[in-house]
Amino acid sequence: MNLRNELLAVWAVTLRNALMGARNVFFFFELLFWPIVGVLSIGLMSRFLELTEAQASFVLVGTIALSVVNVCQLEVAYAVLLDVWSKSLKHQFLAPIGIRHLTLGSWVVGMVRSLAVFVLLAALGRWAFGFQVLQPGWVALATFLLGCFLTAWVVGVAVCALITLFGNRAEAFAWASVNLVLVLAGIYYPVSVLPDFIAALARAIPLTYFLDAYRSHYGFPSEFGSPIATGLVLSVIYAALAHWAFLAAIQRARRTGLLLKMSE
Amino acid sequence: MVSSLGMLAIDARDVEKTFRSGWPRRRETHALRGVSLAVERGAIVGLLGPNGAGKTTLLSILATLLTPDRGTVKVLGLDVVREAPALRRRLNMASGRPSFLWSLRVGEIIAFYGRLYGLSGVALRRRVDALIELTELSPYRRVPYSDLSTGLKQRVALAKSLVNDPELLFLDEPTLGLDPDVAVRVREHIARLRREQGITIVLTTHNMREADELCDEIAFIKGGRILARGTSGELKRQIRLGEVVALRLDPARVPWLAEVPGVLRCVEVDGWVECTVDEAEKRLPELLRALHADGVLIRNVQVREPELEEVFVELAK
């Protein structure tokens, strides 16, 4: 494995996704419109319900996490979706490109874009609702963002695997999957309010632990022991599983001819 | 197509591929049924056949885009399944129905693929410049792919397919939908690639003139099997279409010509009577004697081999 070629392939995907994103007006909607609408509506609702500052922070953390994860995971899913939409999948997989290049390159763009979303929403939250994202400190914030990015990476790669496995039919899953994960992870509520069997599912999601750790700095006691370590371990396990699934899906697509069919 | 094993660019043996679709009732399409193909390095080989014959399936297996169900396929000495990642660095493909990311500009598309093949900095810029010049895309360098005409898109595909200086190039209908003058230039370029760089080229085409003009050898595929293969001349002889004796006569119509021994059929084309005979060298003197004896004036005589298109039609029956 040549490190220079590895980095070049990742950079090629990064640059490609960044250029595509910069030239598509709908990408700006993803980046600005929905996240801003989310923070404004949840912030206003918390004001109407006369939530305490800590409670308002609790739900705003969830709202911001939702946007950050959503934007980042979509970008990872674009690793395959862009080529599916433009029917260029076979050219991509004819070249010496591995799924690590695709997912890492897309993830880099996803992190940059979702970081921009985060800064924007944090500023909006502070200006409109007095929400302080830096209250827990830089380390806690960086860890929380890392948790969001890792969750997005896992979900995005899983979506890539599903699209490669089932073709365009699975595209809707790209839009819906992240919301399911976020609902289970407890974006607007603590996991303890969920019914037992759903709470068990929530405990299997890394984001649950990163949200828990970050919110503990706003006065909500942690529901888990060592949430950050647990979240990191789960993220690594799921990332490995998602990449294995993506690789297996591509091999299957080469066997069934789906790779060619999606390029016609 | 085989000379010595060490010189083979492609060595495919007994390749089978079946596609399964539909649920709950499974449909099976046998795309390839035991295809064997050997291609020498530096050759241009054409895969001809009607739609659905299995040409693109075979090309896709050779290019590592599909895995075969059975058989062994070695390309440039590497196994297409087990050693696919190493192989992909050494081959490339251009399709007659190309498609790339629509918002990217011509230069960006070529540069993207260049990076995947390890090019960067000045080397990448020079390579992109050279390919854009070669494929006459300079005025379109900054034009988004979605704004290009079909012919220009095909030129982008050709430029992309050369970005890694491939040892083996697959061209799937390379001149499909191109204006005649552009198609001629593309054909000239394909011939030059082999002549100057020694690239092995495998192409599929429906254009018989293209196959006749470009290919050292032709494999005719139908129903997932190679029915015939050889040079254009060999194919014409294998199919036993005979030779064509074209006569310009006065009077123009001679009804008994088709009854002469050795004459397989006679048709009138643009004032010429074209008689397909089993052996022109033997039958021509007999025909001329018979015509002379009947008082028919012979104004012109031509003898030619049948067109490759006629071979195609005969094999596709």
Short mmCIF file of C-alpha atoms in Angstrom, two decimals, chain A residues 4 18 29 73 76 79 81 93 115 136 139 160 166 179 183 185 187 200 204 206-207 236 254:
data_model
loop_
_atom_site.label_atom_id
_atom_site.label_comp_id
_atom_site.label_asym_id
_atom_site.label_seq_id
_atom_site.Cartn_x
_atom_site.Cartn_y
_atom_site.Cartn_z
CA ARG A 4 0.97 8.81 -1.22
CA ALA A 18 -16.59 19.66 -2.29
CA PHE A 29 -30.67 24.15 1.67
CA GLN A 73 -23.99 11.45 7.14
CA VAL A 76 -20.80 10.29 3.43
CA ALA A 79 -19.84 8.86 -1.85
CA LEU A 81 -25.31 8.60 -4.27
CA PHE A 93 -15.30 1.25 -9.52
CA LEU A 115 -18.74 22.02 11.48
CA PRO A 136 -18.90 22.51 29.00
CA VAL A 139 -12.51 19.39 25.29
CA CYS A 160 -23.83 3.36 1.01
CA PHE A 166 -30.55 -2.82 -3.25
CA ASN A 179 -33.77 10.30 11.84
CA VAL A 183 -34.92 9.45 17.70
CA ALA A 185 -30.48 8.19 20.67
CA ILE A 187 -32.15 13.94 20.95
CA ALA A 200 -32.00 -1.15 24.99
CA ALA A 204 -26.54 0.35 21.27
CA PRO A 206 -22.89 5.61 20.07
CA LEU A 207 -24.50 9.05 19.84
CA VAL A 236 -15.18 1.81 16.07
CA ARG A 254 -20.11 -7.03 -9.18
#
